[in-house]
Coordinates of C-alpha atoms and ligand atoms in Angstrom, one line a residue:
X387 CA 0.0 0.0 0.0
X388 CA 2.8 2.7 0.2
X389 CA 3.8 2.6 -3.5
X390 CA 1.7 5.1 -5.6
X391 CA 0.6 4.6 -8.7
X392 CA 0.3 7.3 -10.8
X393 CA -1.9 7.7 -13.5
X394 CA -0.6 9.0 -17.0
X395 CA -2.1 12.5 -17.7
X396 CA -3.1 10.6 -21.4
X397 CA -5.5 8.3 -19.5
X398 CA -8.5 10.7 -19.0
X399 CA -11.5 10.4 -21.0
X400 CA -11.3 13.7 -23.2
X401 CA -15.1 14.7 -23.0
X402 CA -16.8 17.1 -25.3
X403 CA -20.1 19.1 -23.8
X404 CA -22.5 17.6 -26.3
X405 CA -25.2 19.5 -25.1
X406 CA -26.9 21.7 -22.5
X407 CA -28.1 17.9 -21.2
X408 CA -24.8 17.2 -19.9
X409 CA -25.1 20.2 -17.4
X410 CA -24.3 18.4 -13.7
X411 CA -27.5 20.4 -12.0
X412 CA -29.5 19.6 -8.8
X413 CA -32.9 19.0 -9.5
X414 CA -34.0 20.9 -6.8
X415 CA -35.0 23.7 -8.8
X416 CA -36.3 22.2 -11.3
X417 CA -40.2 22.7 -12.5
X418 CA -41.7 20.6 -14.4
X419 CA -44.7 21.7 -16.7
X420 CA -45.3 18.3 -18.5
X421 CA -47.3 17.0 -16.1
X422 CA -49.9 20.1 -15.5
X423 CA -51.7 20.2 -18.7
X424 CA -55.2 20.4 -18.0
X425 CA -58.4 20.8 -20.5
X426 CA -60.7 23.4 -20.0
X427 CA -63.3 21.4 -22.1
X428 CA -66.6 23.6 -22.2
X429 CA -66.7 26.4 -20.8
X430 CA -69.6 26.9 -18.2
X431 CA -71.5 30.0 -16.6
X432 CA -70.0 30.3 -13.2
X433 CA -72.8 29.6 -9.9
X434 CA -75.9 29.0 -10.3
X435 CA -79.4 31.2 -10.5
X436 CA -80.0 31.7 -6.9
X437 CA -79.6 35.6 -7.7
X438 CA -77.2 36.6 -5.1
X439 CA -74.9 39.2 -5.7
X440 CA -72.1 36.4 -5.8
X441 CA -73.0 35.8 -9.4
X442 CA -75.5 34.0 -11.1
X443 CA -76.8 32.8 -14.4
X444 CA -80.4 32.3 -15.7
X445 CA -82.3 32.0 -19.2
X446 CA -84.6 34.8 -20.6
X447 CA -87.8 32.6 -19.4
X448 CA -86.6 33.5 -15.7
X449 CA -87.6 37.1 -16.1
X450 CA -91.2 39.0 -16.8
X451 CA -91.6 43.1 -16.9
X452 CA -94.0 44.5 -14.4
X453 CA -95.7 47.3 -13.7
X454 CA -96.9 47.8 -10.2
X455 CA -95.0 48.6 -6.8
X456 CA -94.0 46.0 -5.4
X457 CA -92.4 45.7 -2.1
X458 CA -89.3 43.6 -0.9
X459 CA -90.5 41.0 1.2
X460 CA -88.0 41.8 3.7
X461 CA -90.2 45.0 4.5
X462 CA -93.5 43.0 4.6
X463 CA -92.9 43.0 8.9
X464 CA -91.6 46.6 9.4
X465 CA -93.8 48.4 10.9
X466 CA -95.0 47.7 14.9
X467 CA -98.5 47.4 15.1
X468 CA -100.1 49.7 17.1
X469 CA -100.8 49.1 21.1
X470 CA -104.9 49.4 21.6
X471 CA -104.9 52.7 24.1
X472 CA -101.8 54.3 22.6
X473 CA -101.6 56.5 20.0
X474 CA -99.8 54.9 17.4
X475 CA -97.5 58.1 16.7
X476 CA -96.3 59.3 19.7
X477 CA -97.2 56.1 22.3
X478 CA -99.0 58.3 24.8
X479 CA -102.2 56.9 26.4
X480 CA -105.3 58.4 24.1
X481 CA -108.2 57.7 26.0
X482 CA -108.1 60.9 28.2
X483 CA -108.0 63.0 24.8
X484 CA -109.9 65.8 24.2
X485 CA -110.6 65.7 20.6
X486 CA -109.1 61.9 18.9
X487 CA -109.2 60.9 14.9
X488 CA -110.1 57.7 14.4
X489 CA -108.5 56.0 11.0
X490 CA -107.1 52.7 9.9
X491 CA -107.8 50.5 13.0
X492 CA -106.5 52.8 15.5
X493 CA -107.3 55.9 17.3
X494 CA -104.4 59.2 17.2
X495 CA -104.3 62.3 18.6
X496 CA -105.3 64.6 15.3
X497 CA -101.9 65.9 15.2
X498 CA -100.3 62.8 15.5
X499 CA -102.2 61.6 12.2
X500 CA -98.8 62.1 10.1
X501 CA -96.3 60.5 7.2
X502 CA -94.2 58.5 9.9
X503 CA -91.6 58.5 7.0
X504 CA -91.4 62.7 6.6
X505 CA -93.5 63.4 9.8
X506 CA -95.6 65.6 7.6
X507 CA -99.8 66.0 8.5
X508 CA -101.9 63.3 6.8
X509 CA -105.3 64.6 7.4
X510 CA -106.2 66.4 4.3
X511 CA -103.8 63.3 2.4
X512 CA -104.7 60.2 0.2
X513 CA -102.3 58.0 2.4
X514 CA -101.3 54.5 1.4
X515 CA -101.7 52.2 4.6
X516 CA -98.5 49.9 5.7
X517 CA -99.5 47.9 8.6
X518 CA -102.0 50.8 10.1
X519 CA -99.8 53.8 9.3
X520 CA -100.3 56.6 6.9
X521 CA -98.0 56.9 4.3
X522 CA -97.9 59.4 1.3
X523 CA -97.2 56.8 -2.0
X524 CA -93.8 58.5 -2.7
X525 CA -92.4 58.1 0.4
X526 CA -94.3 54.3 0.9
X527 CA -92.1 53.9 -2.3
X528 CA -88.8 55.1 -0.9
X529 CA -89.3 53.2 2.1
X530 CA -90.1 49.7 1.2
X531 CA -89.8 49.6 -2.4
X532 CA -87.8 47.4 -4.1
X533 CA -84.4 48.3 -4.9
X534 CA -82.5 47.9 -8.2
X535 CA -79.9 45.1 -8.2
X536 CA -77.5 47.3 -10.5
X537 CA -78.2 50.8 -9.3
X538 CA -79.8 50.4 -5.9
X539 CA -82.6 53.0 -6.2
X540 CA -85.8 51.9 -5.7
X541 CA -87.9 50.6 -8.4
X542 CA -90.9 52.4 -9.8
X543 CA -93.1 51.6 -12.6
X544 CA -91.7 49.4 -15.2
X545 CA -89.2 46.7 -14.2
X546 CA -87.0 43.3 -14.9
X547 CA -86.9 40.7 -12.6
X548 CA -84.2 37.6 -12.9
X549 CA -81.9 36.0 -10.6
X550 CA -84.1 36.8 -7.9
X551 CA -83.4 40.8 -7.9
X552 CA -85.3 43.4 -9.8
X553 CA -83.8 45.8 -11.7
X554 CA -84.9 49.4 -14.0
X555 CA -84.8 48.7 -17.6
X556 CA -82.5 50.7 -18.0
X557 CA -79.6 48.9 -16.1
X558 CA -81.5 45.6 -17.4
X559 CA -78.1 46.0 -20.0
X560 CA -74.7 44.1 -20.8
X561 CA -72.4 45.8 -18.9
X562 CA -70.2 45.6 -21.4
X563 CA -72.0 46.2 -25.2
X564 CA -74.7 48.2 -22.8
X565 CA -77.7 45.8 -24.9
X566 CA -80.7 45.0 -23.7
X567 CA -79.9 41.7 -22.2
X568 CA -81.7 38.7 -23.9
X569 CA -81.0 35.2 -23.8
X570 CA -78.8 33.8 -21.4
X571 CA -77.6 36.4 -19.0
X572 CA -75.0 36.3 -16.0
X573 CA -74.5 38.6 -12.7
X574 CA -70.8 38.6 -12.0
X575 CA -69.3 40.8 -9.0
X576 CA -72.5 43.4 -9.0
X577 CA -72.6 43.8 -13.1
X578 CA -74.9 41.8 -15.6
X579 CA -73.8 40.6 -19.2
X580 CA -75.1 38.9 -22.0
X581 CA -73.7 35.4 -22.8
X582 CA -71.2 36.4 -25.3
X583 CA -69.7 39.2 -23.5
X584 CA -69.6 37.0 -20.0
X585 CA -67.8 34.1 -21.8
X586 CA -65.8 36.7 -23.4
X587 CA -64.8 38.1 -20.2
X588 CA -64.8 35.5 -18.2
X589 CA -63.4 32.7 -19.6
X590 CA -59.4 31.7 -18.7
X591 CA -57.1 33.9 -20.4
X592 CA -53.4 32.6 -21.8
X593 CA -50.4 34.2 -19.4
X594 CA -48.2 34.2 -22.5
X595 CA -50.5 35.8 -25.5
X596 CA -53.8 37.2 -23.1
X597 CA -56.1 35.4 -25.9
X598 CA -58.7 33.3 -24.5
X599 CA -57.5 29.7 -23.4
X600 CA -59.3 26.6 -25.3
X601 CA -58.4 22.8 -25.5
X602 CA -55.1 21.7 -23.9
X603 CA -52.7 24.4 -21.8
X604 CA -50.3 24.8 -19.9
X605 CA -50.6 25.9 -16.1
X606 CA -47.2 27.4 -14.7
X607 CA -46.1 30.3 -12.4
X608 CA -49.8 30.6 -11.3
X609 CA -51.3 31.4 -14.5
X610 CA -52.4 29.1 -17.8
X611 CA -50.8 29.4 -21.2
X612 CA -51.4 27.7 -24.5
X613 CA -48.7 25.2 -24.7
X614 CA -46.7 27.4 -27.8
X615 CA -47.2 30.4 -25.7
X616 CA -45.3 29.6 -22.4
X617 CA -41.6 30.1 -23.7
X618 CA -38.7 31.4 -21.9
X619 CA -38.7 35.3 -20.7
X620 CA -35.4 35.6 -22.8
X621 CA -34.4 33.4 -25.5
X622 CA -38.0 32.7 -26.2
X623 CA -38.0 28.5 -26.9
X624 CA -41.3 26.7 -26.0
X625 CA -40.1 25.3 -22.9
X626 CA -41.3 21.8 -21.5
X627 CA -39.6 22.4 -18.0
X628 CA -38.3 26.1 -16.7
X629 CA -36.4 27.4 -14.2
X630 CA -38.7 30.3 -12.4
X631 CA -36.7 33.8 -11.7
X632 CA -38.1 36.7 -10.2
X633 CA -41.9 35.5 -10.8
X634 CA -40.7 34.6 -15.1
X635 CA -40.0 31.2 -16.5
X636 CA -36.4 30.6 -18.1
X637 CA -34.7 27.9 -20.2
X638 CA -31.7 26.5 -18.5
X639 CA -29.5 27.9 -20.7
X640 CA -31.2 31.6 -20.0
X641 CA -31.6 30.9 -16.1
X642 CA -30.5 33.9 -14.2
X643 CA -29.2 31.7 -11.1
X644 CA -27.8 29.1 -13.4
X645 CA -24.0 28.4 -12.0
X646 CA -21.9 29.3 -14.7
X647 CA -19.8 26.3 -16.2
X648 CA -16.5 26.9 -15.7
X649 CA -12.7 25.2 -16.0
X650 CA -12.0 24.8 -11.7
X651 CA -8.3 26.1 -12.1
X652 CA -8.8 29.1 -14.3
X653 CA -13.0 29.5 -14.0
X654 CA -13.2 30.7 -17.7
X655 CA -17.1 29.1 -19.4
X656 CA -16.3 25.6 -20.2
X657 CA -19.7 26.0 -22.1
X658 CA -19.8 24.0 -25.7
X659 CA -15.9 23.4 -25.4
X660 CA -14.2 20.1 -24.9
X661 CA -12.6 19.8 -20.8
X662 CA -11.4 17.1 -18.9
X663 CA -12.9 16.1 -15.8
X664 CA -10.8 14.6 -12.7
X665 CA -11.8 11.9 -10.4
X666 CA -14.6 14.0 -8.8
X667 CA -15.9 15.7 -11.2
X668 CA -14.5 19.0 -11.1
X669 CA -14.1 20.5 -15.0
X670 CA -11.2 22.0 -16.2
X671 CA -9.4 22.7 -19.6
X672 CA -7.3 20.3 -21.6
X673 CA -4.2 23.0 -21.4
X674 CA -4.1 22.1 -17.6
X675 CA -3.8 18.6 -17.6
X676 CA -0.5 17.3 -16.6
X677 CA 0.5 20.6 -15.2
X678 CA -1.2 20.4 -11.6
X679 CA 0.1 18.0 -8.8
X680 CA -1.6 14.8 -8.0
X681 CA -3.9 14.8 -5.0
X682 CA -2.3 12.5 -2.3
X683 CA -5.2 11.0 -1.1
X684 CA -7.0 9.9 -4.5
X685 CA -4.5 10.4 -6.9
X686 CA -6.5 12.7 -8.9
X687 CA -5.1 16.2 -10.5
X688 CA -5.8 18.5 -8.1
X689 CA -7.6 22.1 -9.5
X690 CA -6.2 24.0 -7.0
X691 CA -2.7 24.7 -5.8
X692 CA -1.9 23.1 -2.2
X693 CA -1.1 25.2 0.8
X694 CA 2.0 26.1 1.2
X695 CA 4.0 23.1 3.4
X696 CA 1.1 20.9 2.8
X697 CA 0.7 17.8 0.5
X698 CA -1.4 18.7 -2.4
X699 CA -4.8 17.3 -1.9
X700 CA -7.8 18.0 -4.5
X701 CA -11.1 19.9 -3.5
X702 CA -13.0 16.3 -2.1
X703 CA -10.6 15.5 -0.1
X704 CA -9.8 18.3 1.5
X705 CA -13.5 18.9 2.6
X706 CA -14.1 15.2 3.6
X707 CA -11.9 14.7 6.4
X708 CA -13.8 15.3 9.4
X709 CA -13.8 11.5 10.2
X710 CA -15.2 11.7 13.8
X711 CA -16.1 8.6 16.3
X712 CA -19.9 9.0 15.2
X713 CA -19.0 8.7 11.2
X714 CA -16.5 6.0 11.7
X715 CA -19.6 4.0 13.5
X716 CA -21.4 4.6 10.2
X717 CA -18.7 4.1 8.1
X718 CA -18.1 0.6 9.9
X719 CA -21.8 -0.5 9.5
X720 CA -21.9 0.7 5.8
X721 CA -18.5 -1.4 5.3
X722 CA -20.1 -4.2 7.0
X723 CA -23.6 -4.3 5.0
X724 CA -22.0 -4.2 1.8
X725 CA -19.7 -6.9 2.8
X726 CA -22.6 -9.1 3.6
X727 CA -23.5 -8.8 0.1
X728 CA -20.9 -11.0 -1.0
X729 CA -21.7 -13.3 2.0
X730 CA -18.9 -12.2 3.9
X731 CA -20.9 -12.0 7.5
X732 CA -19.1 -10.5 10.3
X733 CA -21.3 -11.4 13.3
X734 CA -19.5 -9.8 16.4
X735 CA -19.3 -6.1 16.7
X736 CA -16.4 -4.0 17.7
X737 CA -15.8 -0.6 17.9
X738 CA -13.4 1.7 15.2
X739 CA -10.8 4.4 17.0
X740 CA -9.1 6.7 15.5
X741 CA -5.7 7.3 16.4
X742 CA -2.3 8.7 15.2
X743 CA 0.3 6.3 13.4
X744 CA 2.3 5.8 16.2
X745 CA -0.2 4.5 17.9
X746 CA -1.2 1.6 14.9
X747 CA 2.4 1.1 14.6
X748 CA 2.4 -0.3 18.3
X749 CA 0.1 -2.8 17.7
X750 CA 0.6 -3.2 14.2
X751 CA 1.8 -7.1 12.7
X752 CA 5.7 -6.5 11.1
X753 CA 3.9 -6.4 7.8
X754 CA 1.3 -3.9 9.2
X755 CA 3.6 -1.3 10.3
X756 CA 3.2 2.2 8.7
X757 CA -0.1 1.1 7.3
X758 CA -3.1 3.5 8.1
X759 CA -4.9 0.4 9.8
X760 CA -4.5 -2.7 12.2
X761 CA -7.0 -4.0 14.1
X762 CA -6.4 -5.7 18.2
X763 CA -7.7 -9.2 18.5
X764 CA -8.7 -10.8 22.4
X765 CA -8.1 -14.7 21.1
X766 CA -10.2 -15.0 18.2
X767 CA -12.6 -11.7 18.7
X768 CA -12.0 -8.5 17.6
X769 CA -11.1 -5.6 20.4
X770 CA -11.1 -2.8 18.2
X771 CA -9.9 -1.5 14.6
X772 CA -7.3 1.4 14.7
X773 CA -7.3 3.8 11.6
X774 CA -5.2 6.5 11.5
X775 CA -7.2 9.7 11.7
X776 CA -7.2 13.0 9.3
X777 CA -7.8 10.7 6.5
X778 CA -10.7 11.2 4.0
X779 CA -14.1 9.4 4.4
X780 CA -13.3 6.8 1.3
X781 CA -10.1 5.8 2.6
X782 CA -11.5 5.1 6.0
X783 CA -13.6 3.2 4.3
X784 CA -11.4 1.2 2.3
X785 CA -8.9 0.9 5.5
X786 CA -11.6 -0.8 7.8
X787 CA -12.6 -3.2 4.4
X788 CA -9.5 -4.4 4.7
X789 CA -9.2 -5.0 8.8
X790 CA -12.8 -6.7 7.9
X791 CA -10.6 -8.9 6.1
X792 CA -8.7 -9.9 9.1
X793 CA -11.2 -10.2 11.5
X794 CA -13.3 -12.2 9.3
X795 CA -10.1 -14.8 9.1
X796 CA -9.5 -14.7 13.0
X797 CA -13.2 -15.2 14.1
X798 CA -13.6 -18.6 12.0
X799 CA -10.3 -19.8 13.2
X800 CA -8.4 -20.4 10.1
X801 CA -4.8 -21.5 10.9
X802 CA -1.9 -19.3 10.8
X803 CA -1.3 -18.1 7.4
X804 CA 1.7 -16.2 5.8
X805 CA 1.7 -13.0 5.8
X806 CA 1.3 -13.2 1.7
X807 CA -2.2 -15.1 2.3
X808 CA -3.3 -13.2 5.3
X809 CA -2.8 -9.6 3.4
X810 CA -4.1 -11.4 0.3
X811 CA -7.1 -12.1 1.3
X812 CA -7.6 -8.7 3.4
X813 CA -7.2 -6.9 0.2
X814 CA -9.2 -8.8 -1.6
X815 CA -12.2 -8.1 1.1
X816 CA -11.0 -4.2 0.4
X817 CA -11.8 -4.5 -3.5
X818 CA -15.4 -6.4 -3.0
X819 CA -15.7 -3.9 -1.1
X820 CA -14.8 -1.0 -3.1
X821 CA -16.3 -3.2 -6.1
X822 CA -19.9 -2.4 -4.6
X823 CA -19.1 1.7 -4.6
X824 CA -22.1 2.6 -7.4
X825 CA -21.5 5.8 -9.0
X826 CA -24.3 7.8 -8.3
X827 CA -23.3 9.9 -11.6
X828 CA -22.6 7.4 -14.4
X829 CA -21.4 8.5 -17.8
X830 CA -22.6 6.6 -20.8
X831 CA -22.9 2.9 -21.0
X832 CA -25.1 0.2 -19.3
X833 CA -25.9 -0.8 -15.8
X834 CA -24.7 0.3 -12.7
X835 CA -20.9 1.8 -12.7
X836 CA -18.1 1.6 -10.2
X837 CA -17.5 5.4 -8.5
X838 CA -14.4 6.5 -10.2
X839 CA -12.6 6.9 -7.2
X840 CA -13.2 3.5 -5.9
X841 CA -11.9 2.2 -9.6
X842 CA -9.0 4.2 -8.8
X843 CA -8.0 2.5 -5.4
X844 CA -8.7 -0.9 -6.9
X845 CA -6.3 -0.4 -10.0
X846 CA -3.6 0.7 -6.9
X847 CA -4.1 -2.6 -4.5
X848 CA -3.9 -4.6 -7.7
X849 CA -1.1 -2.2 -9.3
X850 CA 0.4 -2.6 -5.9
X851 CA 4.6 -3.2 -5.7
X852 CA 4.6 -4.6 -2.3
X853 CA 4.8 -8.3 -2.7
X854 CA 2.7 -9.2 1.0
X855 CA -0.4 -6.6 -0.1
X856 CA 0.1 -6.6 -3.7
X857 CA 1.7 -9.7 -4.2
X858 CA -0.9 -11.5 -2.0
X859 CA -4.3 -9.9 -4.1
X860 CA -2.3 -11.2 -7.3
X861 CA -1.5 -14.3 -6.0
X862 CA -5.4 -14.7 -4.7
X863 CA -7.3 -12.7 -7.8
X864 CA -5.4 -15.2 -10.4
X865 CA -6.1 -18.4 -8.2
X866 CA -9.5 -17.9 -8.3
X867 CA -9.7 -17.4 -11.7
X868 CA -7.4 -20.3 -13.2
X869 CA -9.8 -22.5 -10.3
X870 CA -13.1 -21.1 -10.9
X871 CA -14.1 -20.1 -7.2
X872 CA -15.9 -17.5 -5.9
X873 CA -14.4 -15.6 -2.9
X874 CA -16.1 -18.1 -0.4
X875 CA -15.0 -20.9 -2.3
X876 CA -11.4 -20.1 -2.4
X877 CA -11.3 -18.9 1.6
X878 CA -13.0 -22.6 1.9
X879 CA -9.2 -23.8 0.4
X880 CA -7.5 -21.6 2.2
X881 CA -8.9 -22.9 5.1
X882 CA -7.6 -26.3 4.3
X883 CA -4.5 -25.3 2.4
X884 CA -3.5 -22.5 4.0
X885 CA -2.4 -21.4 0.5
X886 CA -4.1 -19.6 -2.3
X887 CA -6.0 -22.0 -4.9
X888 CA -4.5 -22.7 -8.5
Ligands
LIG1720 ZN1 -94.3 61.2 3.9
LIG1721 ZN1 -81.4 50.7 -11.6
LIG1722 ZN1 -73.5 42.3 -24.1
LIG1723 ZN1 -51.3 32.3 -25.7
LIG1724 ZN1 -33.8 30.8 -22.9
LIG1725 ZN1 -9.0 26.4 -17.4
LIG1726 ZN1 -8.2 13.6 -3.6
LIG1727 ZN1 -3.7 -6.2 6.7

């Protein structure tokens, strides 16, 4: 494991941005249109003719002119009917009166006989009655007449009735071609309209164009569109998904926040130009390659200079050391899962320290010294795995896949092997492990694909000088395949033979 191997600047993939599609983007952001369509179908007059000033619709037979008063029948009630020995006007007793008028039902005192709208004398009037009490007809009218469902003023004379309100002939119009209405008619927010004009007005408009919306559309940012009409605020392509920006709908290419494309070492747009890509990712232009240090860690080109004093180590790895007690715990049960997998079962647990160098190099085996792992064995259990700490997350995990290695040996009691077979087989648990490292991001081609950087450590155990770790894998990797055997089949003959199978 201390020999590097280093890869030739040739052996990149030279990739060419094929297309906006190849944008590396979170989804996050992402809106999707395609699956909002909706169908207006026919279009419908809103509510129904109950004639409430929430809107309503109703047909020509609905409504008949009239030509009487008519009062609302919320007035029918008014008026308090008259106490026997009162006078009705001013509620003083009346039998002790010197001089009374009798009219309507009741007895007043004469000068109490009065309009008990405008107080005026009634004597020498015509007066319509309302529940016992004199009215003159204009002011019965302006009382407890009807009002107009448009205008509000009472009612008088000729009238329209529909939708439950009455209304002058003269606001009996489309509000908006000011027609007689006919036909179908609608009351909408306090106005009437004739069918056309209420459909006209009504009916959902298009975001994009402001025409009236038929058939299929499009419903984004809170409004509808026809499907040509919802296109991107700058470029202007139909857009089938959209990127919203300040309440407007972009293409990606247009998208105000989109992160600009650009080479990691010198940042100029890497947009429709060829760039390489290093183990992580992280664009940069061809010019570069071979001229930036390898990353000590992963062996990738680094795209940014190291600190100064410090081993050059590329963006990833510098941001994913922060190995602490609770991420080894989860590091060891992810290592452990994906072992089992393979049906390599560890069934004790143990816990994972980490500690400095010196301290694995104390317990270490000969062959173990300087290596960034060893593990502490009570008889045949595990005590603990040491891994050095300040390393990156993958190469924690990859250290502890190989100590699984070991322990897995110890626990089942396999007799002593050399160190060749003991390391062997421990680096052979590390690249089943490492084998199982999906790339969450694969490029072309079929089926699930190693992570690069996991590819990368299994090319360096099997690219490996040492002869115990390297040696070992080689020795194991090439038995099994001249002998046909799975993993478990070839520990089975170690088990026996204490040496690899051939
Ligand atoms: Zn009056
Ligand atoms: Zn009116
Ligand atoms: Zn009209
Ligand atoms: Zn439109
Ligand atoms: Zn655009
Ligand atoms: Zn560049
Ligand atoms: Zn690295
Ligand atoms: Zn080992």
């Amino acid at each position: 494991m201390g020999s590097c191997v280093s890869t030739e600047p040739g052996e990149e993939s030279l990739k060419t941005q094929k297309s906006a599609g190849m944008l590396k983007k979170g989804k996050s952001g992402k809106n999707d249109v395609v699956g909002n369509i909706g169908n207006i179908g026919g279009l419908s007059a809103v509510g129904g003719d109950d004639g409430d000033f929430e809107g309503g619709s109703t047909n020509a037979n609905d409504f008949v002119k009239k030509a009487s008063i008519k009062m609302d029948e919320k007035n029918a009630n008014k008026m308090k009917k008259p106490a026997p020995n009162l006078c009705p006007t001013c509620e003083k007793d009346i039998t002790h009166a010197e001089s009374v008028k009798r009219a309507l039902g009741s007895t007043w005192h004469p000068e109490c006989f009065v309009c008990p709208k405008c107080k005026k004398d009634m004597r020498r009037e015509d007066p319509v009655e309302k529940d016992g009490y004199p009215f003159h007809e204009k002011c019965f009218i302006e009382e407890f007449g009807t009002k107009c469902g448009i205008c509000n003023e009472v009612v008088v004379g000729e009238q329209m009735e529909a939708l439950g309100k009455t209304y002058h002939p003269k606001c009996f119009v489309c509000d908006v071609c000011t027609q007689p209405l006919k036909g179908q008619i609608h009351h909408e927010n306090g106005k009437l309209y004739c069918n056309a004009d209420y459909v006209e007005t009504f009916k959902p408009r298009c975001g994009g164009c402001e025409k009236a919306l038929a058939g299929f559309f499009i419903v984004a940012l809170d409004q509808k569109f026809h499907k040509d009409c919802f296109t991107c605020a700058k470029c202007k392509t139909v857009l089938q998904e959209y990127e919203e920006h300040e309440g407007k709908p972009y293409c990606e290419m247009c998208d105000p926040n989109r992160k600009a494309f650009v080479c990691s070492i010198c940042e100029i747009d890497l947009t429709g130009k060829s760039y390489l890509e290093n183990l992580w990712k992280e664009p940069y232009c061809q010019e570069h390659d071979g001229l930036y240090p390898l990353c000590t860690v992963c062996n990738t080109m680094v795209c940014q200079l190291p600190r100064k004093g410090e081993p050059p180590r590329c963006k990833h790895c510098t941001e994913n050391t922060n190995v602490d007690s609770d991420k080894t715990k989860e590091i060891l049960e992810k290592v452990l899962n994906d072992l089992k997998q393979c049906g390599l079962t560890i069934p004790k647990t143990f816990p994972v320290r980490l500690v400095d160098q010196a301290k694995i190099n104390t317990y270490a085996s000969k062959v173990h010294k300087g290596m960034p792992s060893c593990t502490r064995f009570d008889g045949p259990d595990p005590m603990e795995i040491l891994v050095r700490k300040g390393m990156v997350v993958e190469e924690v995990e990859s250290a502890i896949a190989h100590e699984v290695g070991h322990i897995y040996l110890n626990l089942n009691g396999y007799p002593k092997l050399k160190p060749i077979v003991e390391e062997g087989v421990s680096e052979m648990f590390r690249v089943k492990y490492l084998e199982q490292q999906v790339d969450p991001e694969p490029g072309f081609g079929f089926g699930p694909q190693i992570r690069p950087d996991a590819l990368e450590r299994i090319k360096r155990v099997a690219e490996n000088q040492s002869m115990i770790f390297g040696g070992g894998y080689r020795g194991l990797l090439e038995g099994m395949k001249s002998a046909r055997m799975s993993l478990p089949q070839a520990l089975e003959h170690i088990y026996k033979h204490t040496w690899f199978p051939s």
